[in-house]
Coordinates of C-alpha atoms in Angstrom, one line a residue:
Chain A
M1 CA -19.5 46.9 -17.8
N2 CA -17.8 44.4 -20.0
T3 CA -20.3 41.4 -19.9
T4 CA -18.2 39.5 -22.3
A5 CA -15.3 38.9 -19.9
P6 CA -14.7 35.1 -19.6
S7 CA -14.8 32.8 -16.5
S8 CA -12.6 34.3 -13.8
A9 CA -13.9 37.9 -14.1
A10 CA -17.4 36.9 -15.0
P11 CA -19.7 39.4 -13.5
D12 CA -22.3 36.7 -12.5
G13 CA -19.8 34.6 -10.5
P14 CA -20.2 35.0 -6.7
A15 CA -18.9 38.1 -5.1
V16 CA -17.1 36.1 -2.4
A17 CA -16.4 32.3 -2.2
L18 CA -14.6 30.8 0.8
D19 CA -13.7 27.2 1.1
S20 CA -12.5 25.8 4.4
V21 CA -10.7 28.9 5.4
H22 CA -8.5 28.6 8.6
K23 CA -6.6 31.3 10.4
R24 CA -4.7 30.7 13.8
Y25 CA -3.0 33.3 16.0
G26 CA -0.6 31.4 18.3
S27 CA -2.8 28.9 20.1
T28 CA -6.1 30.6 19.2
Q29 CA -8.0 29.2 16.2
A30 CA -9.6 32.5 15.1
V31 CA -11.2 31.0 11.9
D32 CA -11.8 27.4 12.0
G33 CA -12.8 26.0 8.6
V34 CA -15.3 28.5 7.2
S35 CA -16.9 27.9 3.9
L36 CA -19.5 30.2 2.4
T37 CA -20.5 31.9 -0.8
V38 CA -21.9 35.4 -1.1
A39 CA -23.8 36.1 -4.4
R40 CA -23.5 39.3 -6.4
G41 CA -26.1 41.9 -5.2
E42 CA -26.6 40.1 -2.0
F43 CA -26.9 41.8 1.4
F44 CA -25.0 39.4 3.7
G45 CA -24.8 39.8 7.5
L46 CA -22.1 38.3 9.6
L47 CA -23.2 38.1 13.3
G48 CA -21.6 36.6 16.3
P49 CA -20.3 37.5 19.8
N50 CA -17.1 39.5 20.1
G51 CA -14.1 37.2 19.7
A52 CA -16.0 34.8 17.4
G53 CA -13.6 35.5 14.4
K54 CA -15.9 37.9 12.4
T55 CA -13.3 40.7 12.0
T56 CA -10.5 38.2 11.1
L57 CA -12.8 36.6 8.5
V58 CA -13.7 39.9 7.0
E59 CA -10.0 41.0 7.0
I60 CA -9.2 37.8 5.1
M61 CA -11.8 38.6 2.5
E62 CA -10.7 42.3 2.3
G63 CA -7.1 40.8 1.6
Q64 CA -5.7 42.4 4.8
R65 CA -4.7 39.0 6.2
Q66 CA -3.7 35.8 4.7
A67 CA -5.6 32.7 5.4
D68 CA -3.4 29.7 6.8
S69 CA -5.3 27.4 4.6
G70 CA -8.4 27.1 2.4
T71 CA -9.2 29.1 -0.7
V72 CA -10.5 32.8 -0.9
S73 CA -11.9 34.2 -4.0
V74 CA -13.2 37.8 -4.1
L75 CA -14.9 38.9 -7.3
G76 CA -13.2 36.1 -9.0
T77 CA -9.7 36.7 -7.9
S78 CA -7.5 36.3 -4.9
P79 CA -7.4 39.2 -2.5
W80 CA -3.9 38.2 -1.0
P81 CA -1.3 39.4 -1.5
R82 CA -2.3 43.1 -2.0
N83 CA -4.2 43.0 -5.2
V84 CA -4.1 46.4 -6.8
A85 CA -6.5 45.3 -9.6
L86 CA -9.1 44.1 -7.1
L87 CA -8.9 47.1 -4.6
P88 CA -10.8 49.7 -6.6
R89 CA -13.7 47.1 -6.9
I90 CA -14.1 46.8 -3.1
G91 CA -14.9 49.4 -0.5
V92 CA -13.9 49.0 3.1
Q93 CA -15.3 51.0 6.1
T94 CA -12.3 52.1 8.1
Q95 CA -12.1 52.8 11.8
A96 CA -13.7 56.1 12.8
S97 CA -10.3 57.3 13.6
A98 CA -8.7 56.7 10.3
F99 CA -8.9 60.3 8.9
F100 CA -6.1 62.4 7.4
V101 CA -5.3 64.7 10.3
R102 CA -6.3 68.4 10.3
L103 CA -8.4 68.0 7.1
T104 CA -12.0 68.9 6.9
A105 CA -14.6 66.1 6.1
R106 CA -14.7 67.2 2.5
E107 CA -11.0 67.3 2.2
H108 CA -10.5 63.9 3.6
L109 CA -13.1 62.4 1.3
Q110 CA -11.5 64.3 -1.7
T111 CA -8.1 62.8 -0.7
V112 CA -9.6 59.3 -0.4
A113 CA -11.4 59.7 -3.8
A114 CA -8.0 60.8 -5.4
L115 CA -6.4 57.6 -3.9
Y116 CA -9.0 55.6 -5.8
G117 CA -8.6 57.7 -9.0
A118 CA -12.2 59.1 -8.4
D119 CA -13.1 62.7 -9.0
R120 CA -14.1 65.5 -6.7
E121 CA -17.8 65.1 -7.6
A122 CA -17.5 61.4 -6.2
A123 CA -16.4 62.9 -2.9
E124 CA -19.3 65.3 -2.9
R125 CA -21.8 62.5 -3.7
A126 CA -20.4 60.2 -0.9
L127 CA -20.6 63.1 1.5
A128 CA -24.3 63.8 0.6
S129 CA -25.1 60.1 0.6
V130 CA -24.3 59.9 4.4
G131 CA -25.9 63.3 5.1
L132 CA -22.7 65.1 5.8
T133 CA -22.9 67.9 3.3
E134 CA -23.5 70.5 6.0
Q135 CA -20.4 69.2 7.9
G136 CA -18.1 69.3 4.8
E137 CA -16.1 72.1 6.1
V138 CA -15.8 70.8 9.6
R139 CA -12.4 69.4 10.7
V140 CA -12.5 65.7 11.1
D141 CA -11.2 66.0 14.7
D142 CA -14.2 68.1 15.5
L143 CA -16.8 65.8 14.2
S144 CA -19.2 64.0 16.6
G145 CA -18.9 60.2 17.1
G146 CA -21.9 59.5 14.7
Q147 CA -20.5 62.0 12.1
R148 CA -17.1 60.3 12.1
Q149 CA -18.7 57.0 11.7
R150 CA -20.8 58.2 8.7
L151 CA -17.6 59.7 7.3
A152 CA -15.8 56.4 7.6
I153 CA -18.7 54.7 5.7
A154 CA -18.5 57.4 3.0
S155 CA -14.9 56.5 2.6
A156 CA -15.9 53.1 1.7
L157 CA -18.4 54.3 -0.9
V158 CA -16.7 57.2 -2.6
H159 CA -15.2 55.2 -5.6
G160 CA -18.5 53.3 -6.3
P161 CA -17.2 49.8 -5.5
E162 CA -19.0 46.6 -6.5
L163 CA -18.5 44.9 -3.1
I164 CA -18.7 46.8 0.2
F165 CA -17.5 45.7 3.5
L166 CA -18.9 47.5 6.6
D167 CA -17.9 46.8 10.1
E168 CA -20.7 47.6 12.6
P169 CA -21.7 50.7 10.6
T170 CA -24.7 51.6 12.8
A171 CA -22.9 51.1 16.1
A172 CA -22.6 54.7 17.3
L173 CA -25.5 56.2 15.5
D174 CA -28.7 57.6 17.1
P175 CA -32.0 56.0 15.9
Q176 CA -32.7 58.6 13.3
A177 CA -29.1 58.4 11.7
R178 CA -29.5 54.7 11.8
R179 CA -32.7 54.7 9.9
D180 CA -31.1 57.1 7.4
L181 CA -28.2 54.8 7.0
W182 CA -30.5 51.9 6.4
Q183 CA -31.8 53.8 3.4
V184 CA -28.3 54.4 2.1
L185 CA -27.6 50.7 2.4
R186 CA -30.8 49.8 0.7
D187 CA -30.2 52.1 -2.1
L188 CA -26.7 50.6 -2.6
K189 CA -28.3 47.1 -2.7
G190 CA -30.8 48.5 -5.1
A191 CA -28.0 49.7 -7.3
G192 CA -26.8 46.1 -7.5
R193 CA -23.9 46.4 -5.0
T194 CA -23.0 43.5 -2.8
I195 CA -22.8 44.3 0.9
I196 CA -21.1 42.2 3.6
Y197 CA -21.5 43.7 7.0
T198 CA -21.0 42.8 10.7
T199 CA -23.4 44.0 13.3
H200 CA -24.5 43.4 16.9
H201 CA -28.0 44.8 16.0
L202 CA -30.0 41.7 15.3
D203 CA -33.2 43.6 14.6
E204 CA -31.3 45.5 11.9
A205 CA -29.9 42.3 10.4
E206 CA -33.4 40.8 10.3
V207 CA -34.7 43.8 8.4
L208 CA -31.8 44.4 6.1
C209 CA -30.1 41.2 5.2
D210 CA -30.8 38.6 2.5
R211 CA -28.9 36.1 4.5
V212 CA -27.1 36.0 7.7
A213 CA -24.3 33.9 9.0
I214 CA -24.0 33.4 12.8
M215 CA -20.4 32.8 13.7
V216 CA -19.4 31.1 17.0
S217 CA -15.8 30.2 17.9
G218 CA -14.4 30.6 14.4
R219 CA -17.0 28.5 12.8
I220 CA -20.3 29.1 11.0
A221 CA -23.0 27.9 13.4
A222 CA -25.9 28.8 11.1
L223 CA -26.3 30.4 7.7
D224 CA -29.7 31.1 6.1
T225 CA -32.3 33.9 5.4
P226 CA -33.4 35.5 8.6
A227 CA -37.0 34.3 8.0
R228 CA -36.0 30.6 7.6
M229 CA -33.5 30.8 10.4
I230 CA -36.3 32.1 12.7
A231 CA -38.7 29.5 11.5
G232 CA -36.2 26.8 12.4
G233 CA -35.6 28.2 15.8
S234 CA -37.8 28.1 18.8
P235 CA -41.5 27.7 18.0
T236 CA -42.7 29.2 21.2
T237 CA -45.0 32.3 21.2
R238 CA -45.1 34.7 24.2
L239 CA -48.3 36.4 25.1
L240 CA -48.1 39.4 27.3
V241 CA -51.3 40.3 29.2
P242 CA -51.7 43.2 31.6
A243 CA -51.3 41.8 35.1
E244 CA -54.3 43.5 36.6
R245 CA -56.6 41.6 34.3
L246 CA -55.1 38.1 34.7
T247 CA -53.7 36.3 37.6
L248 CA -50.8 33.9 37.3
E249 CA -52.9 31.1 38.6
A250 CA -55.6 31.7 35.9
A251 CA -52.9 32.1 33.3
R252 CA -51.3 28.8 34.1
A253 CA -54.6 27.1 34.1
I254 CA -55.3 27.9 30.5
P255 CA -54.9 24.7 28.4
G256 CA -51.8 24.9 26.2
V257 CA -49.8 27.3 28.4
M258 CA -46.5 25.8 29.2
A259 CA -45.3 28.4 31.6
A260 CA -46.4 31.8 33.0
S261 CA -44.5 34.5 34.9
L262 CA -44.8 38.0 36.0
E263 CA -42.6 40.5 34.2
A264 CA -43.1 44.1 35.4
D265 CA -46.8 44.8 35.1
M266 CA -47.5 42.1 32.5
V267 CA -48.2 38.4 32.9
V268 CA -46.1 36.5 30.2
L269 CA -47.5 33.2 28.9
E270 CA -45.4 30.9 26.8
T271 CA -47.3 28.6 24.4
L272 CA -46.9 26.5 21.1
E273 CA -50.6 27.0 20.3
S274 CA -51.0 30.8 20.3
G275 CA -54.5 30.7 18.6
P276 CA -56.5 28.7 21.2
V277 CA -54.6 30.4 24.0
L278 CA -55.4 33.8 22.7
A279 CA -59.1 32.9 22.4
R280 CA -59.1 31.8 26.0
V281 CA -57.4 35.0 27.1
D282 CA -60.0 37.0 25.2
E283 CA -62.7 35.2 27.3
L284 CA -60.9 35.8 30.6
A285 CA -59.3 39.2 30.2
G286 CA -60.2 40.7 26.9
L287 CA -57.5 41.4 24.2
Q288 CA -57.0 45.1 24.8
G289 CA -53.3 45.7 25.6
V290 CA -52.4 42.1 24.9
Q291 CA -49.1 41.7 23.0
T292 CA -47.8 38.7 21.0
R293 CA -44.1 38.0 20.6
T294 CA -42.9 35.4 18.3
A295 CA -39.3 34.3 18.1
S296 CA -36.9 36.8 16.5
L297 CA -33.4 36.5 15.1
E298 CA -32.2 37.5 18.5
D299 CA -33.7 34.4 20.1
V300 CA -32.1 32.2 17.5
Y301 CA -28.8 34.1 18.0
L302 CA -28.8 33.7 21.8
E303 CA -29.6 30.0 21.5
L304 CA -26.7 29.4 19.1
T305 CA -24.2 31.4 20.9
G306 CA -25.0 29.9 24.2
A307 CA -26.1 32.9 26.0
G308 CA -29.7 31.8 25.9
A309 CA -28.9 28.5 27.8
A310 CA -29.0 30.3 31.1
Chain B
M1 CA -5.8 64.8 -9.1
S2 CA -3.3 62.0 -8.8
A3 CA -2.9 60.0 -5.7
Y4 CA 0.6 61.5 -5.2
A5 CA -0.6 65.0 -5.6
A6 CA -3.6 64.3 -3.2
L7 CA -1.4 62.9 -0.6
S8 CA 1.2 65.7 -0.9
Q9 CA -1.7 68.3 -0.6
A10 CA -3.1 66.4 2.5
G11 CA 0.3 66.4 4.0
Y12 CA 0.9 69.9 3.3
R13 CA -2.4 71.0 4.8
A14 CA -1.8 68.9 7.9
Y15 CA 1.6 70.4 8.3
T16 CA 0.8 74.1 7.8
R17 CA -2.3 73.7 10.1
D18 CA -0.2 72.5 13.0
K19 CA 1.2 75.9 14.0
T20 CA 3.3 74.5 17.0
T21 CA 5.2 71.9 14.9
L22 CA 5.5 74.4 12.1
F23 CA 7.0 77.0 14.5
F24 CA 9.5 74.7 16.2
T25 CA 10.7 73.1 13.0
F26 CA 12.0 76.6 11.9
A27 CA 12.7 78.1 15.4
F28 CA 14.7 75.2 16.9
P29 CA 17.8 75.5 14.7
L30 CA 17.6 79.2 14.9
L31 CA 17.7 78.9 18.6
F32 CA 20.8 76.9 18.5
L33 CA 22.3 79.4 16.0
V34 CA 21.6 82.2 18.5
V35 CA 23.0 80.5 21.4
F36 CA 26.2 79.3 19.8
G37 CA 26.5 82.5 17.8
L38 CA 26.3 84.7 20.9
I39 CA 28.8 82.4 22.9
F40 CA 31.3 82.3 20.2
H41 CA 30.8 85.7 18.7
G42 CA 33.8 87.1 16.9
Q43 CA 36.0 84.2 18.0
N44 CA 38.1 82.0 15.6
V45 CA 38.9 78.3 15.9
E46 CA 42.5 78.1 17.0
E47 CA 43.4 75.1 14.9
S48 CA 42.1 76.5 11.6
G49 CA 42.0 80.2 12.1
K50 CA 38.5 80.4 10.8
P51 CA 35.6 82.1 12.6
Y52 CA 33.4 80.0 14.7
I53 CA 30.2 80.9 12.7
N54 CA 31.7 79.2 9.6
Y55 CA 31.5 75.9 11.5
I56 CA 28.4 76.5 13.6
A57 CA 26.1 77.9 11.0
P58 CA 26.5 75.0 8.4
G59 CA 26.6 72.5 11.3
V60 CA 23.5 73.5 13.0
L61 CA 21.7 74.0 9.7
S62 CA 22.6 70.4 8.6
W63 CA 21.4 69.1 11.9
G64 CA 18.2 71.1 11.9
V65 CA 17.3 69.9 8.4
A66 CA 18.3 66.3 9.1
N67 CA 16.3 66.4 12.4
A68 CA 13.2 67.7 10.7
A69 CA 13.4 65.0 8.0
V70 CA 13.6 62.2 10.5
F71 CA 11.2 63.4 12.9
G72 CA 8.7 64.5 10.3
V73 CA 8.3 61.3 8.5
G74 CA 8.7 59.2 11.6
F75 CA 5.8 60.9 13.4
V76 CA 3.6 60.7 10.3
L77 CA 4.1 57.0 9.6
M78 CA 3.7 56.2 13.3
Q79 CA 0.5 58.1 13.4
W80 CA -0.7 56.7 10.1
R81 CA -0.2 53.2 11.3
R82 CA -1.8 53.9 14.8
D83 CA -4.8 55.7 13.4
D84 CA -5.4 53.1 10.7
I85 CA -4.8 55.7 7.9
L86 CA -2.1 53.4 6.5
R87 CA -4.7 50.7 6.3
L88 CA -7.0 53.1 4.5
I89 CA -4.3 53.9 2.0
R90 CA -3.3 50.3 1.7
M91 CA -6.9 49.4 0.7
T92 CA -6.7 51.8 -2.2
P93 CA -4.7 50.9 -5.3
V94 CA -2.0 53.5 -4.5
R95 CA 1.6 52.2 -4.9
L96 CA 4.1 52.6 -2.1
P97 CA 6.3 55.0 -4.0
A98 CA 3.4 57.5 -4.4
V99 CA 2.9 57.3 -0.6
L100 CA 6.6 57.8 0.3
G101 CA 7.1 60.3 -2.6
S102 CA 4.5 62.6 -1.1
R103 CA 6.3 62.7 2.1
Y104 CA 9.6 63.2 0.3
V105 CA 8.5 66.3 -1.7
L106 CA 7.2 67.8 1.6
A107 CA 10.5 67.0 3.4
I108 CA 12.5 68.6 0.6
G109 CA 10.2 71.7 0.5
I110 CA 10.5 72.0 4.4
G111 CA 14.3 71.6 4.3
I112 CA 14.7 74.2 1.6
V113 CA 12.6 76.7 3.5
Q114 CA 14.5 75.9 6.7
A115 CA 17.9 76.4 5.0
V116 CA 16.9 79.7 3.3
L117 CA 15.5 81.2 6.6
F118 CA 18.5 80.0 8.6
V119 CA 21.1 81.4 6.2
C120 CA 19.3 84.7 6.0
V121 CA 19.5 85.0 9.9
A122 CA 23.1 83.8 10.0
L123 CA 24.0 86.5 7.5
L124 CA 22.9 89.3 10.0
P125 CA 25.8 91.3 11.2
S126 CA 25.5 90.0 14.8
F127 CA 26.2 86.4 13.6
G128 CA 28.6 87.4 10.7
L129 CA 28.3 84.6 8.2
S130 CA 29.6 85.5 4.8
L131 CA 28.6 83.4 1.8
A132 CA 31.1 81.9 -0.7
S133 CA 30.3 82.1 -4.4
S134 CA 29.8 78.3 -4.3
W135 CA 26.6 78.6 -2.1
P136 CA 24.1 77.3 -4.8
L137 CA 26.0 74.0 -4.6
A138 CA 24.4 73.6 -1.1
L139 CA 21.2 72.6 -2.8
P140 CA 22.2 69.2 -4.1
V141 CA 24.0 68.5 -0.8
L142 CA 20.8 69.4 1.0
V143 CA 18.5 67.2 -1.2
L144 CA 20.8 64.1 -0.9
G145 CA 20.9 64.7 2.9
I146 CA 17.3 65.0 3.3
T147 CA 16.8 61.8 1.2
A148 CA 19.2 59.9 3.4
F149 CA 17.6 61.1 6.7
L150 CA 14.1 60.7 5.4
A151 CA 14.9 57.1 4.7
V152 CA 16.1 56.8 8.4
G153 CA 12.8 58.5 9.4
V154 CA 10.8 55.9 7.5
V155 CA 12.5 53.1 9.4
V156 CA 11.9 54.8 12.7
G157 CA 8.3 55.3 11.8
T158 CA 8.0 51.7 10.8
Y159 CA 9.1 50.3 14.2
A160 CA 8.0 53.1 16.7
K161 CA 4.4 52.5 17.9
T162 CA 3.9 55.7 20.0
P163 CA 4.9 59.4 19.7
E164 CA 7.1 58.9 22.7
A165 CA 9.0 56.1 21.0
V166 CA 9.5 58.2 17.8
A167 CA 10.9 61.0 19.9
A168 CA 13.1 58.7 22.0
V169 CA 14.5 56.8 19.1
A170 CA 15.0 59.8 16.8
N171 CA 16.6 61.9 19.6
C172 CA 18.9 58.9 20.5
L173 CA 20.1 58.9 16.9
M174 CA 20.3 62.6 16.1
I175 CA 21.7 64.2 19.2
P176 CA 24.8 62.1 19.6
M177 CA 25.2 62.2 15.9
A178 CA 25.0 65.9 16.0
F179 CA 27.9 66.2 18.5
L180 CA 30.0 63.3 17.1
S181 CA 29.7 64.8 13.5
G182 CA 30.7 68.3 14.5
S183 CA 27.3 70.0 14.0
F184 CA 27.7 72.0 17.3
F185 CA 31.4 72.0 17.9
P186 CA 34.1 72.3 15.2
L187 CA 35.6 69.0 14.4
D188 CA 38.9 70.7 13.8
A189 CA 39.1 71.4 17.5
M190 CA 38.3 67.9 18.5
P191 CA 40.6 65.0 19.2
G192 CA 41.8 62.8 16.2
W193 CA 39.7 59.7 17.2
M194 CA 36.6 61.7 17.2
Q195 CA 37.4 63.1 13.8
S196 CA 37.8 59.5 12.5
L197 CA 34.7 58.3 14.2
S198 CA 32.7 61.1 12.6
R199 CA 33.2 59.6 9.2
V200 CA 30.7 56.7 9.9
F201 CA 27.8 59.3 10.4
P202 CA 26.0 60.7 7.4
L203 CA 25.6 64.0 9.2
R204 CA 29.3 64.5 9.0
Y205 CA 29.1 64.5 5.2
L206 CA 26.0 66.8 5.2
N207 CA 28.0 69.2 7.5
D208 CA 31.1 69.1 5.2
G209 CA 29.1 69.5 2.1
I210 CA 27.0 72.4 3.3
S211 CA 30.0 74.1 5.0
A212 CA 32.0 73.8 1.8
A213 CA 29.2 75.2 -0.3
L214 CA 28.4 78.1 2.0
T215 CA 31.8 79.0 3.3
G216 CA 34.1 77.7 0.7
S217 CA 36.0 75.5 3.1
G218 CA 37.5 72.5 1.2
G219 CA 36.2 73.5 -2.1
S220 CA 34.3 71.6 -4.8
G221 CA 36.1 68.3 -4.1
T222 CA 34.6 68.3 -0.6
I223 CA 31.0 69.0 -1.9
A224 CA 31.4 66.2 -4.6
T225 CA 32.7 63.7 -1.8
S226 CA 29.8 64.7 0.4
C227 CA 27.3 64.2 -2.3
A228 CA 28.6 60.8 -3.3
V229 CA 28.7 59.6 0.3
L230 CA 25.3 61.0 1.1
A231 CA 23.9 59.3 -2.1
A232 CA 25.3 56.0 -0.9
F233 CA 23.8 56.4 2.6
A234 CA 20.4 57.3 0.9
L235 CA 20.6 54.2 -1.2
V236 CA 21.4 51.9 1.7
F237 CA 18.9 53.5 4.1
G238 CA 16.3 53.8 1.3
A239 CA 16.7 50.0 0.6
I240 CA 16.3 49.2 4.3
A241 CA 13.2 51.4 4.6
L242 CA 11.6 49.8 1.5
K243 CA 12.5 46.3 2.7
T244 CA 11.2 46.8 6.3
F245 CA 8.1 48.9 5.5
R246 CA 4.8 47.4 6.7
W247 CA 1.3 48.5 5.7
S248 CA 0.0 47.3 9.0
D249 CA 1.1 45.0 11.9
K250 CA -1.2 42.3 10.6
S251 CA -0.2 39.2 8.7

């Protein structure tokens, strides 16, 4: 890589820089003043309910849509209008339907590779990286849902882009395929690639992402590392005790317990002081089978998106 | 492999692996040839004294080739846009001419195979077409005709959002045009107003040019005129196609 390139193409500039980006469709303000910066090599998660504007925001970054106002800089340059110099440097996961008809998985990837000016070996590597080598000769129409999704991801990786956009990449995958894909994503990050992805799997975002942004109604409601976001959220700890060993009354009588309820065969205690409460539970019921739940990214997410208010 | 070659190869594979479309692209014009050939077997057109087959063979061939060009690219573009393949292509550094060029080379190839097959059948004794020595001049007419109708197909594929819409719009254009341009009935046997009206349709010139090349009617002047007019249609439709082309419905 040319490390002497000046200012605009400097490899250490941010991967993406957005400044008060707006986008409106008719009377709907899809993106309402979003400013954020994604550093090179960062794994960045974009979370939010359906209709929050995630897809529009990503499409603006990809250069598929024009922002109404604000500035958009991707790898030091503007993605809009169609920027043929920028396109080979970014990879975009397509819909799992966007395959050249009646081709095999391998032929499809070879075609995509050729469109990017990459060679056949690149197609083979991309196929292997998503675990589809064995399905290489299967027609795209005959692939299963999960296989189609992995092929769509491979289409985004085939040309070795610096910046990769993935749209709910693990949505249709079974748990094993999902874990396998996590490894693919971690390897990409390890290779210095920047990844921006949207997901509804908050546990996954918590594990994979360097930073996450939670988007609500076109705005960024929170943006931080998952750990700091969780720490800043609800400090409540939930203790789950097998119901046959502790009654609700006894649980509510423990000092420091704010609330206790029965969920299935467990008594659930909510507290801000998990240490003393745990010690008391140990005396009353023993700690065997007792589970501790601290706040997760999901709790923070639900609180911010309003679904947790109920 | 270049992007153009890769897209052409992908298109070729998709086309040859779709046996139904493949069959009908070639069988449809032949079916018309058989029907009209048998109806008018051995008859001459009163007004000109020429055998019917001299009108019907070039006419049906022109219509078949034009029809395949419009439908082929119309369906592909609609389907590429619907299935987000156009978005995939748009996100690669491929230029639009390479994309349309790959469809162009396929359309030319299909048209030439159609024409060769069709002429071979028409030469059979039961149809009785006899080729004039100018028959190789049918090639430039064919290429220019396909270019013009391919451009029409690109416009259709840009606006149509479903296969049904492509079929409806393309049929609506091509079937009346076939009758009004004399593809199915000799224009020489039609009223004067219809002969005048036919001059606004590109298919009329494709008919004339192919007919002149294959049967020698009208001579090289007719072929030259047909080529010139088809080239003009190709330029105008091509400009409209490029002007209206959209990578996606997003903005």
